[in-house]
Amino acid sequence: MDFKDVLASEHATRKFTDQRVSEKTVIKVIEEAQRTPSLLNSQPWRIYVAEGEVAKAIRKDHEEKALGHEEPHEDFASLLKVEWDIFPSKNMATMSETLDYFLRGESDTFDQAQVKLFNAPVIVFLTIPKKSPAWSIFDLGAFSQTLMLAANNRGLSTMPAQAFVKYPDVIRKYLDIPEDESIGIGIGLGYPNKKATINNYKSKRVPLDEVLKIKKDI
């Protein structure tokens, strides 16, 4: 696929179909993501893939906890408890407003999608050692983006979400993730449900001149 098409096709898929994803394709996607650069070639990430009955079990247990209003306790919890600066706060507020308008009375589908973990048939969980510098989080983000672009290039849709990692005990129940690793992010892979309105929403990007500053002369 042309790189411009890969970029254009990348957006959050909030409801997947039950269509099976080839394990061979998933492995190829992760193999390509391994080309991601990292600080001093540390490659701090580890990859754990849930598919088939394991993915279904994780989704089911997550839904029970979410509907039971259990408080999230992410491994990255301390990083999530921050006061956002004005600029990103404004962008988040804009997305919330445009999403509500787009769904027009179906806004509960957004919450339902998270509760059901987007019906993702494949969930890729990414970790870094708990003994890691802050830079490893940047490396993990770079790996995540490379993985998603590689997946899109191979015809898969993606959904990176904090919802996947709200309950690390559920994940560790089914996957052999050591306690000395922090579960940083989960990414759903699969094929989009074309009947789901929520999949047609695409958030807008801030105009380039608001984020880019180029200076040539002193």
Short mmCIF file of C-alpha atoms in Angstrom, two decimals:
data_model
loop_
_atom_site.label_atom_id
_atom_site.label_comp_id
_atom_site.label_asym_id
_atom_site.label_seq_id
_atom_site.Cartn_x
_atom_site.Cartn_y
_atom_site.Cartn_z
CA MET A 1 0.00 0.00 0.00
CA ASP A 2 1.22 3.53 -0.75
CA PHE A 3 2.40 5.22 2.45
CA LYS A 4 -0.09 8.08 2.02
CA ASP A 5 -2.87 5.49 1.88
CA VAL A 6 -1.52 3.79 5.00
CA LEU A 7 -1.63 7.09 6.90
CA ALA A 8 -5.08 7.95 5.55
CA SER A 9 -6.50 4.58 6.60
CA GLU A 10 -5.24 4.83 10.17
CA HIS A 11 -8.00 5.77 12.57
CA ALA A 12 -9.59 4.26 15.65
CA THR A 13 -11.86 1.29 14.97
CA ARG A 14 -14.25 1.04 17.90
CA LYS A 15 -16.18 -2.03 16.81
CA PHE A 16 -14.61 -5.06 15.14
CA THR A 17 -16.28 -8.02 13.47
CA ASP A 18 -15.75 -11.60 14.62
CA GLN A 19 -13.78 -12.36 11.46
CA ARG A 20 -10.67 -14.36 12.26
CA VAL A 21 -7.31 -12.66 11.83
CA SER A 22 -4.50 -14.75 10.38
CA GLU A 23 -1.88 -15.48 13.03
CA LYS A 24 0.72 -15.36 10.27
CA THR A 25 -0.33 -11.78 9.48
CA VAL A 26 -0.15 -10.77 13.16
CA ILE A 27 3.37 -12.19 13.41
CA LYS A 28 4.43 -10.33 10.25
CA VAL A 29 3.03 -7.07 11.64
CA ILE A 30 4.98 -7.47 14.88
CA GLU A 31 8.10 -8.47 12.99
CA GLU A 32 7.87 -5.23 10.99
CA ALA A 33 7.26 -3.22 14.16
CA GLN A 34 10.53 -4.60 15.52
CA ARG A 35 12.32 -2.17 13.21
CA THR A 36 11.31 0.66 15.57
CA PRO A 37 14.33 2.59 16.89
CA SER A 38 14.86 2.92 20.65
CA LEU A 39 17.21 4.65 23.08
CA LEU A 40 20.65 3.00 22.79
CA ASN A 41 18.91 0.12 20.99
CA SER A 42 17.40 -0.88 24.36
CA GLN A 43 14.27 -2.34 22.69
CA PRO A 44 12.50 -2.33 26.09
CA TRP A 45 9.17 -3.63 24.81
CA ARG A 46 7.74 -7.10 25.14
CA ILE A 47 4.71 -8.24 23.15
CA TYR A 48 1.91 -10.51 24.36
CA VAL A 49 -0.89 -11.46 21.96
CA ALA A 50 -4.34 -12.66 23.00
CA GLU A 51 -6.53 -14.21 20.32
CA GLY A 52 -9.26 -16.82 19.99
CA GLU A 53 -10.73 -18.02 23.28
CA VAL A 54 -8.13 -16.11 25.30
CA ALA A 55 -9.18 -12.78 23.78
CA LYS A 56 -12.85 -13.65 24.40
CA ALA A 57 -12.13 -14.51 28.05
CA ILE A 58 -10.25 -11.25 28.61
CA ARG A 59 -13.10 -9.27 27.04
CA LYS A 60 -15.68 -11.08 29.18
CA ASP A 61 -13.81 -10.57 32.46
CA HIS A 62 -13.15 -6.93 31.62
CA GLU A 63 -16.84 -6.34 30.89
CA GLU A 64 -17.86 -7.86 34.23
CA LYS A 65 -15.45 -5.59 36.13
CA ALA A 66 -16.47 -2.51 34.14
CA LEU A 67 -20.19 -3.12 34.63
CA GLY A 68 -19.48 -3.79 38.29
CA HIS A 69 -17.91 -0.32 38.45
CA GLU A 70 -14.57 -1.65 39.69
CA GLU A 71 -12.00 1.11 39.88
CA PRO A 72 -9.30 0.85 37.19
CA HIS A 73 -5.80 0.14 38.47
CA GLU A 74 -3.51 0.38 35.46
CA ASP A 75 0.19 -0.32 35.79
CA PHE A 76 0.73 3.20 34.42
CA ALA A 77 -1.81 4.69 36.86
CA SER A 78 0.58 7.25 38.32
CA LEU A 79 1.26 8.62 34.83
CA LEU A 80 -2.46 9.05 34.14
CA LYS A 81 -3.09 11.20 37.20
CA VAL A 82 -1.87 14.49 35.81
CA GLU A 83 -3.23 17.95 35.16
CA TRP A 84 -3.36 18.45 31.42
CA ASP A 85 -2.00 21.67 29.98
CA ILE A 86 -4.47 24.06 28.31
CA PHE A 87 -3.53 23.16 24.71
CA PRO A 88 -4.14 19.36 24.88
CA SER A 89 -7.16 19.94 27.16
CA LYS A 90 -8.73 22.12 24.46
CA ASN A 91 -8.10 19.44 21.83
CA MET A 92 -9.73 16.75 24.00
CA ALA A 93 -12.75 18.95 24.63
CA THR A 94 -13.13 19.56 20.90
CA MET A 95 -13.08 15.82 20.20
CA SER A 96 -15.71 15.20 22.87
CA GLU A 97 -18.01 17.83 21.37
CA THR A 98 -17.60 16.67 17.77
CA LEU A 99 -18.05 13.00 18.73
CA ASP A 100 -21.29 13.78 20.58
CA TYR A 101 -22.55 15.69 17.55
CA PHE A 102 -21.48 12.92 15.16
CA LEU A 103 -23.27 10.19 17.14
CA ARG A 104 -26.44 12.29 17.63
CA GLY A 105 -28.14 10.40 20.44
CA GLU A 106 -26.00 7.29 20.14
CA SER A 107 -23.24 8.52 22.45
CA ASP A 108 -23.76 5.55 24.75
CA THR A 109 -22.28 3.36 22.00
CA PHE A 110 -18.90 4.97 22.71
CA ASP A 111 -18.98 3.76 26.33
CA GLN A 112 -20.39 0.37 25.35
CA ALA A 113 -17.56 -0.12 22.89
CA GLN A 114 -14.99 0.37 25.64
CA VAL A 115 -16.81 -1.92 28.05
CA LYS A 116 -16.76 -4.69 25.44
CA LEU A 117 -13.16 -3.90 24.46
CA PHE A 118 -14.36 -3.07 20.96
CA ASN A 119 -15.02 -6.79 20.27
CA ALA A 120 -11.37 -7.01 19.22
CA PRO A 121 -10.58 -10.56 18.03
CA VAL A 122 -6.86 -9.97 18.60
CA ILE A 123 -5.41 -7.87 21.41
CA VAL A 124 -1.73 -6.99 21.48
CA PHE A 125 -0.46 -6.03 24.93
CA LEU A 126 2.82 -4.13 25.11
CA THR A 127 4.98 -3.95 28.23
CA ILE A 128 8.20 -2.41 29.43
CA PRO A 129 10.23 -3.36 32.52
CA LYS A 130 9.12 -1.58 35.70
CA LYS A 131 12.75 -0.60 36.09
CA SER A 132 12.78 1.68 33.07
CA PRO A 133 13.68 5.31 32.44
CA ALA A 134 10.90 7.60 31.26
CA TRP A 135 12.44 7.43 27.78
CA SER A 136 11.28 3.81 27.45
CA ILE A 137 7.69 5.07 27.43
CA PHE A 138 8.57 7.14 24.37
CA ASP A 139 10.09 4.01 22.80
CA LEU A 140 6.92 2.06 23.58
CA GLY A 141 4.83 4.74 21.89
CA ALA A 142 7.05 4.63 18.81
CA PHE A 143 6.72 0.84 18.68
CA SER A 144 2.93 1.12 19.00
CA GLN A 145 2.68 3.54 16.09
CA THR A 146 4.93 1.41 13.88
CA LEU A 147 2.83 -1.65 14.72
CA MET A 148 -0.40 0.12 13.81
CA LEU A 149 0.98 1.41 10.51
CA ALA A 150 2.26 -2.07 9.67
CA ALA A 151 -1.16 -3.53 10.51
CA ASN A 152 -2.95 -0.99 8.33
CA ASN A 153 -0.57 -1.74 5.49
CA ARG A 154 -1.66 -5.38 5.69
CA GLY A 155 -5.36 -4.58 5.62
CA LEU A 156 -6.07 -4.70 9.34
CA SER A 157 -7.79 -2.04 11.41
CA THR A 158 -6.48 -1.00 14.82
CA MET A 159 -7.62 0.41 18.13
CA PRO A 160 -5.07 1.59 20.72
CA ALA A 161 -6.83 2.16 24.03
CA GLN A 162 -6.26 2.63 27.71
CA ALA A 163 -9.43 0.56 28.23
CA PHE A 164 -7.51 -2.61 27.36
CA VAL A 165 -5.17 -2.21 30.33
CA LYS A 166 -7.55 -0.95 33.04
CA TYR A 167 -7.47 -4.28 34.86
CA PRO A 168 -3.97 -5.81 34.64
CA ASP A 169 -5.01 -8.69 36.90
CA VAL A 170 -7.39 -9.86 34.16
CA ILE A 171 -4.63 -9.75 31.58
CA ARG A 172 -2.15 -11.60 33.79
CA LYS A 173 -4.80 -14.22 34.55
CA TYR A 174 -4.64 -15.38 30.93
CA LEU A 175 -1.20 -14.26 29.75
CA ASP A 176 2.16 -15.04 31.36
CA ILE A 177 3.23 -11.46 32.00
CA PRO A 178 5.79 -11.15 34.83
CA GLU A 179 5.09 -8.80 37.73
CA ASP A 180 8.29 -6.89 37.00
CA GLU A 181 6.84 -5.68 33.67
CA SER A 182 4.38 -2.79 33.37
CA ILE A 183 1.51 -3.35 30.95
CA GLY A 184 1.56 -0.06 29.10
CA ILE A 185 -0.96 -0.29 26.27
CA GLY A 186 -3.30 -2.65 24.49
CA ILE A 187 -3.99 -2.49 20.76
CA GLY A 188 -6.96 -4.23 19.17
CA LEU A 189 -6.49 -5.73 15.73
CA GLY A 190 -9.14 -6.98 13.35
CA TYR A 191 -11.62 -6.02 10.67
CA PRO A 192 -14.09 -3.13 11.14
CA ASN A 193 -17.81 -3.65 11.51
CA LYS A 194 -19.00 -1.59 8.55
CA LYS A 195 -22.52 -1.30 9.99
CA ALA A 196 -21.27 0.44 13.15
CA THR A 197 -21.76 4.21 12.89
CA ILE A 198 -19.06 4.82 15.46
CA ASN A 199 -16.42 3.45 13.08
CA ASN A 200 -17.07 6.29 10.65
CA TYR A 201 -15.94 8.97 13.09
CA LYS A 202 -12.54 10.51 12.41
CA SER A 203 -11.13 13.11 14.76
CA LYS A 204 -9.72 16.27 13.22
CA ARG A 205 -6.11 17.34 13.52
CA VAL A 206 -4.95 20.73 14.75
CA PRO A 207 -3.91 23.06 11.89
CA LEU A 208 -0.20 22.72 11.19
CA ASP A 209 0.56 26.37 11.87
CA GLU A 210 -0.66 25.91 15.46
CA VAL A 211 1.95 23.27 16.25
CA LEU A 212 4.82 23.92 13.83
CA LYS A 213 7.39 26.69 14.23
CA ILE A 214 10.32 26.98 11.80
CA LYS A 215 13.09 29.52 12.34
CA LYS A 216 15.91 30.16 9.88
CA ASP A 217 17.42 33.50 10.80
CA ILE A 218 18.95 34.70 14.04
#
